[in-house]
Coordinates of C-alpha atoms in Angstrom, one line a residue:
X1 CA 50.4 -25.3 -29.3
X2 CA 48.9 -21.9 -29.5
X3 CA 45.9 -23.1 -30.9
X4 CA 44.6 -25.5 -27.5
X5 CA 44.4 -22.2 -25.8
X6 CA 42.4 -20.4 -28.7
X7 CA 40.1 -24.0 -28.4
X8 CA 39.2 -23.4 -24.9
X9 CA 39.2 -20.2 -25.0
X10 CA 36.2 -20.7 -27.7
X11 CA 34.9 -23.2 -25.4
X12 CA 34.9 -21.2 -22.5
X13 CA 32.6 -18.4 -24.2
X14 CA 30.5 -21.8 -25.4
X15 CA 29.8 -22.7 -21.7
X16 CA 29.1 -19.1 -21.0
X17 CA 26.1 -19.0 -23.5
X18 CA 28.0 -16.7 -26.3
X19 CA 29.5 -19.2 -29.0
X20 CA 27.3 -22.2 -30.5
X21 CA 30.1 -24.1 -32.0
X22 CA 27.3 -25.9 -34.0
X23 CA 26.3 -22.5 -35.8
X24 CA 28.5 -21.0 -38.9
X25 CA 30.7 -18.8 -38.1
X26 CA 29.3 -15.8 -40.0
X27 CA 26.2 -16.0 -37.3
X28 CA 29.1 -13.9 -35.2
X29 CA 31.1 -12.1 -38.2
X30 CA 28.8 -11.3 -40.6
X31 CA 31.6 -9.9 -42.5
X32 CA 33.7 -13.2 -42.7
X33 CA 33.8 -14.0 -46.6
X34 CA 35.7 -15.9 -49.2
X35 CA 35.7 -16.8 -52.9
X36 CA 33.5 -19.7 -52.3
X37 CA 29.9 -19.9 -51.8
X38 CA 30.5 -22.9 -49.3
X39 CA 31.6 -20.5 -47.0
X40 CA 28.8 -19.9 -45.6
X41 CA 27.9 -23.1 -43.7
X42 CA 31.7 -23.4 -42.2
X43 CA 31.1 -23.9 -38.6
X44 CA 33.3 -23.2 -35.2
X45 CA 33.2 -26.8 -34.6
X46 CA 34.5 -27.6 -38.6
X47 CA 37.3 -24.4 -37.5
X48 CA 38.4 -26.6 -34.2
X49 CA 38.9 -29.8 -35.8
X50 CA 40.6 -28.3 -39.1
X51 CA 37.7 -29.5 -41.3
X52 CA 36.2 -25.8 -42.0
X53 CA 37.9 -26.7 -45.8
X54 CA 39.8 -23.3 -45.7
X55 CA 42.9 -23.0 -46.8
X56 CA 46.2 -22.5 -45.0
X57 CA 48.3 -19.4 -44.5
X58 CA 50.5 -18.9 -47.7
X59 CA 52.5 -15.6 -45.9
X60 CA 52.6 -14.7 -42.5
X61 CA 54.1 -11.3 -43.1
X62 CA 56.7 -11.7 -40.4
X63 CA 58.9 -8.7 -41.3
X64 CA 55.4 -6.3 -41.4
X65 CA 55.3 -7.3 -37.0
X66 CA 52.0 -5.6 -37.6
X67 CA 50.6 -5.3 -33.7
X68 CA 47.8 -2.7 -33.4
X69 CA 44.4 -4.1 -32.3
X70 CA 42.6 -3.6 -35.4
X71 CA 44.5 -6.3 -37.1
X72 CA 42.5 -8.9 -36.2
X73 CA 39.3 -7.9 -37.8
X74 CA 41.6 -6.7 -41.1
X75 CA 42.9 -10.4 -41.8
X76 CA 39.5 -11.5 -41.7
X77 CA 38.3 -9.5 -43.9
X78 CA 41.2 -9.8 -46.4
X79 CA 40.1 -13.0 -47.2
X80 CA 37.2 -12.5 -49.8
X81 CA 39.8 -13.5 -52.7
X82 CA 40.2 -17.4 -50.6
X83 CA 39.6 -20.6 -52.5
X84 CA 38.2 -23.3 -50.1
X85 CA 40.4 -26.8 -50.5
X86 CA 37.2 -28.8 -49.9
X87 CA 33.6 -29.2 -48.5
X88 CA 33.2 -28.2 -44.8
X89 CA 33.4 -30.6 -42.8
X90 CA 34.4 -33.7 -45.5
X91 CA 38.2 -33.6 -45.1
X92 CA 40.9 -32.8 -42.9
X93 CA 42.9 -29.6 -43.8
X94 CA 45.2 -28.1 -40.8
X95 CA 44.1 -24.3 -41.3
X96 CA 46.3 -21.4 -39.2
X97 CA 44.5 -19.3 -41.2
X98 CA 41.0 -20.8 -39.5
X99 CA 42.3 -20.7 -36.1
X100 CA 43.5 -16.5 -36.6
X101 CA 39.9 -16.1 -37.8
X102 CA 39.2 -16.9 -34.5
X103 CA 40.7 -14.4 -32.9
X104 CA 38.7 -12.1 -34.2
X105 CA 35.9 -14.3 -33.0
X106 CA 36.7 -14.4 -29.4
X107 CA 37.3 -10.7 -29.3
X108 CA 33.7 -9.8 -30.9
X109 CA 31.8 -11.8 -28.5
X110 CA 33.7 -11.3 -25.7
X111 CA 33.9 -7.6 -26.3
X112 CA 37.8 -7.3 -25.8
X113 CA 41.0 -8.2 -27.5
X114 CA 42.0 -11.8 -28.6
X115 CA 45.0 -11.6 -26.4
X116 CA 43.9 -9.9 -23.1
X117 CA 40.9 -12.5 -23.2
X118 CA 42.9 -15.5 -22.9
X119 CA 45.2 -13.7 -20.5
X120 CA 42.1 -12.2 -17.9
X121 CA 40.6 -15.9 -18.4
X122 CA 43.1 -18.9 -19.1
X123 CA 46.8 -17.2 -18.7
X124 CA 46.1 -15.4 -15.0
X125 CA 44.7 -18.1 -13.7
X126 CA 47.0 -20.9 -14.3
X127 CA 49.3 -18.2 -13.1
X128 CA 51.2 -18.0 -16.2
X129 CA 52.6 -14.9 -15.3
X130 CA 54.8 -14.8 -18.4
X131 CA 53.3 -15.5 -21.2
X132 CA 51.6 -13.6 -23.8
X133 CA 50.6 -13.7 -27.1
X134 CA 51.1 -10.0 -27.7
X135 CA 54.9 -9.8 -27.9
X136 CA 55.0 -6.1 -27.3
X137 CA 54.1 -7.1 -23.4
X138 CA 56.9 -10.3 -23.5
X139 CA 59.7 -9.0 -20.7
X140 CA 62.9 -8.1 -23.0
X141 CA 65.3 -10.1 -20.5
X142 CA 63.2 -13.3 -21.0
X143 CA 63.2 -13.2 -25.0
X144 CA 64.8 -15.4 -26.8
X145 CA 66.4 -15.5 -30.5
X146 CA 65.0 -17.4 -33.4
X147 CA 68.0 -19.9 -34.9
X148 CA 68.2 -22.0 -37.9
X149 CA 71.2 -23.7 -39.8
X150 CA 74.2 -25.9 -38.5
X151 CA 75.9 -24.1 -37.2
X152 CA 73.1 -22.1 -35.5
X153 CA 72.7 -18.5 -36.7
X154 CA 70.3 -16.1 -35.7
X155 CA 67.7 -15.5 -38.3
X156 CA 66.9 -11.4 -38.7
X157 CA 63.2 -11.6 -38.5
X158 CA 61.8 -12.3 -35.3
X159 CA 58.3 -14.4 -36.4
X160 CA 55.8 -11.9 -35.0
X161 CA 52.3 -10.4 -36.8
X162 CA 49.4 -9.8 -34.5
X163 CA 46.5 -11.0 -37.6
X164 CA 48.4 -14.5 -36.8
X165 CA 48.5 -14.7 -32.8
X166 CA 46.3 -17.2 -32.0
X167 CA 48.0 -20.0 -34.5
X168 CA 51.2 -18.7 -34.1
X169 CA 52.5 -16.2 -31.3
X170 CA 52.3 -17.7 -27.8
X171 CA 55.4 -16.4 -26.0
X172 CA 56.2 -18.5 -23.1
X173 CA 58.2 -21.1 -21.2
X174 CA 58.6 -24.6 -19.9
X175 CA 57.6 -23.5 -16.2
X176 CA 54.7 -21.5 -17.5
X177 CA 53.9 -24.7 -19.8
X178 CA 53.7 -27.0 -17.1
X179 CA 50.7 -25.4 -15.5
X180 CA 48.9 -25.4 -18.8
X181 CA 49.7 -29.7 -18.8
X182 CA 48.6 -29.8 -15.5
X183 CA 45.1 -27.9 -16.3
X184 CA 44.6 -30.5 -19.3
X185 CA 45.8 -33.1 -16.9
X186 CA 43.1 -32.3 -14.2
X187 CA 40.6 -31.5 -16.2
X188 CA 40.6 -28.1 -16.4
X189 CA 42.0 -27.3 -12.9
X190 CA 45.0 -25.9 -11.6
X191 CA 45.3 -25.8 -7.8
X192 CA 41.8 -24.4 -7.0
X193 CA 41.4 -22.8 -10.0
X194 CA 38.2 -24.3 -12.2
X195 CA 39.0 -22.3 -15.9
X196 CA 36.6 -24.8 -17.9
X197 CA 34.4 -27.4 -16.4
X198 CA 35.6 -31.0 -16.7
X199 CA 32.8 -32.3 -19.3
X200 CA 33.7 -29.5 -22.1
X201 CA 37.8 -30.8 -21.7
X202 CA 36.1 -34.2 -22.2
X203 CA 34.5 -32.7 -25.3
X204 CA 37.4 -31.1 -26.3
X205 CA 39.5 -34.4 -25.9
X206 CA 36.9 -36.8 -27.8
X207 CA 37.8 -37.8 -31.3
X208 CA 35.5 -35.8 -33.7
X209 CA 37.7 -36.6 -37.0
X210 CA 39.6 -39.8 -37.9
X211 CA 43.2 -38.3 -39.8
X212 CA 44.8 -41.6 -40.1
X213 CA 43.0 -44.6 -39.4
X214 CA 46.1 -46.9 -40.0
X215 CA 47.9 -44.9 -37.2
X216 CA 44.7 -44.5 -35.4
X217 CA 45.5 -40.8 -35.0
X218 CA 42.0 -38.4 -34.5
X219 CA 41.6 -34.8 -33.5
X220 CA 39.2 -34.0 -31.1
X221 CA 39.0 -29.6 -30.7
X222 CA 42.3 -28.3 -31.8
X223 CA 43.9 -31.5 -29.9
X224 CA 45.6 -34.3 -31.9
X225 CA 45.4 -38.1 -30.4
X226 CA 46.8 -41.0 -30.7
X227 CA 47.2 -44.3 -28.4
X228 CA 50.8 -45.4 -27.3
X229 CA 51.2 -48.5 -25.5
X230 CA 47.8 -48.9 -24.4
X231 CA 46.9 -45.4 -22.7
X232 CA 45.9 -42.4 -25.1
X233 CA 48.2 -39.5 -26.0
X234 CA 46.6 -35.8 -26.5
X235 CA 49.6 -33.5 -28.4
X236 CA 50.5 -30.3 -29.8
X237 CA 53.2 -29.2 -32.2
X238 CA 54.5 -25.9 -33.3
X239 CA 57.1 -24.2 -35.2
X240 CA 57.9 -21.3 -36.9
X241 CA 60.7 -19.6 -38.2
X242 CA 63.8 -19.8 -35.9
X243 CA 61.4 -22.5 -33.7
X244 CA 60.5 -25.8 -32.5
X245 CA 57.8 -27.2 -29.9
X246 CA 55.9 -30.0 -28.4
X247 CA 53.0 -30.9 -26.0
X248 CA 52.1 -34.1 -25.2
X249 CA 49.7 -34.8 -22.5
X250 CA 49.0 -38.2 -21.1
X251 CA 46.4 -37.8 -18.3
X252 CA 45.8 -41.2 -17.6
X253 CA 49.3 -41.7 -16.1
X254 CA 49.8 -38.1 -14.9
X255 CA 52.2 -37.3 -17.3
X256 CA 52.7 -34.4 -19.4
X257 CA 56.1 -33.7 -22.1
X258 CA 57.1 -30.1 -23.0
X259 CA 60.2 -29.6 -25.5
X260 CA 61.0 -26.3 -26.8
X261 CA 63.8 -25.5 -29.0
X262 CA 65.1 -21.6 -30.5
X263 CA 66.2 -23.5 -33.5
X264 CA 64.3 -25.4 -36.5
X265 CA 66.9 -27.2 -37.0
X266 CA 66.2 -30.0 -34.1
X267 CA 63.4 -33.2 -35.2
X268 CA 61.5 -32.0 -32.5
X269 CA 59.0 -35.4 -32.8
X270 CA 62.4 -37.4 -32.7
X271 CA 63.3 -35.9 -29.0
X272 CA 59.6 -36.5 -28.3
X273 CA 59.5 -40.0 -29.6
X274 CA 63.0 -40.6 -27.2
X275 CA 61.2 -39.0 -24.5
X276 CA 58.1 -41.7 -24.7
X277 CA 60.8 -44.4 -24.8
X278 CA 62.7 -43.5 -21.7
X279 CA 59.5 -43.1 -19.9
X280 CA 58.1 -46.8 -21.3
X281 CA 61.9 -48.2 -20.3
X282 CA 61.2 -46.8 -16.5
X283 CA 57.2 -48.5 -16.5
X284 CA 56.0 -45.2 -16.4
X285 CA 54.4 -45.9 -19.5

């Protein structure tokens, strides 16, 4: 789910007149390049909704937990060698490698890091007072410990690389989470704070790419979609090494579904699925 906050955090530099999501990306990183001349017309927009045609992450480096602030701007340009998987904007790839490209995006138009943008302009205002991307920061007596197997054990590497935070790092909690659903809920408010005005989360939450028409499940900008029992379901998985989690949003009936899980073990889209049900058997669906 880390990506929805590096979508509106693009979006919010959109409304403020710095990012056209309409223009290629190398109109803002010049240096942005990969083995593939198509690269050059690969838009923000193509980046949101995972049909830029690049590739995914093959190694995320873990064990490296590289976190100085240079490494942004390094992993993009350690990417000349890529092979694009297909024309941009003809097919649906889900890229983490797209969405860590922009970080580097947001911090060279905003003119500070990735990770203290989105926590000066979406984090402290949702009062998400603990959470972070930049793990460093994350409070040691609030961390937790990646498990996998049955029974549980703790894996040794903690999944952590600063050239992947915005696909992959977000640090935080349920309580934390639920001011985030509530934002997406309200249209971009929580209590009286405005972060993004209501007709870019409408953009952000129209389908702009059909994944699976017999499922009728679109993505609009970095949010997936789908309608379930007659009202329309925004989500967001995640998981890495040692973890499991879920948003679902569903704003017409003021609802919104965390699940997080320190194992990779758990069917996390099971307990989300179960959730739905118990929520249909009660009429709130």
């Amino acid at each position: 789910m880390s990506k929805t906050f590096v979508a509106t955090a693009v979006m919010q530099l959109s409304e403020r007149g710095k990012i056209d999501i309409d223009k290629p990306l190398i109109t803002y990183l010049p240096y942005f390049k990969l083995n593939d001349e198509r690269y050059k017309t690969i838009t923000i927009k193509q980046m949101l909704n995972h049909t830029s045609g690049m590739p995914d992450v093959n190694d995320y480096e873990w064990e490296k937990a590289v976190a100085d602030e240079g490494a942004a701007e390094r992993y993009t340009r350690s990417l000349s060698d890529q092979k694009m998987v297909s024309n941009p904007g003809a097919e649906f790839h889900y890229s983490n490698m797209a969405f860590d490209v922009m970080g580097d995006l947001i911090a060279k138009v905003s003119g500070m890091s990735f990770e203290k943008y989105v926590k000066d302009n979406i984090l402290t205002p949702l009062e998400m007072k603990e959470t972070s991307f930049y793990f460093p920061e994350t409070k040691k007596k609030l961390r937790t410990t990646p498990h996998t197997g049955k029974p549980p054990v703790v894996r040794p590497v903690y999944p952590y690389n600063r050239m992947h935070a915005p696909s992959s790092t977000l640090n935080t909690n349920v309580l934390d989470l639920s001011h985030w659903a509530i934002a997406n809920i309200y249209g971009g408010k929580y209590k009286n704070k405005q972060i993004i005005s209501p007709s870019t989360y409408a953009m952000m939450f129209a389908p702009t790419f059909i994944i699976d028409p017999n499922q009728k499940i679109s993505i609009g900008l970095s949010w997936f979609m789908r309608p379930d029992n007659g009202v329309m379901n925004y989500s967001h998985d995640g998981g890495d090494l040692g973890y499991r989690s879920s948003l679902t949003i569903i704003p017409e009936k003021k609802i919104g579904i965390i699940i997080l899980s320190n194992t990779d073990e758990i069917q996390i889209l099971e307990v989300r699925d179960k959730v739905l049900d118990i929520l249909r058997s009660t009429s709130r669906l």
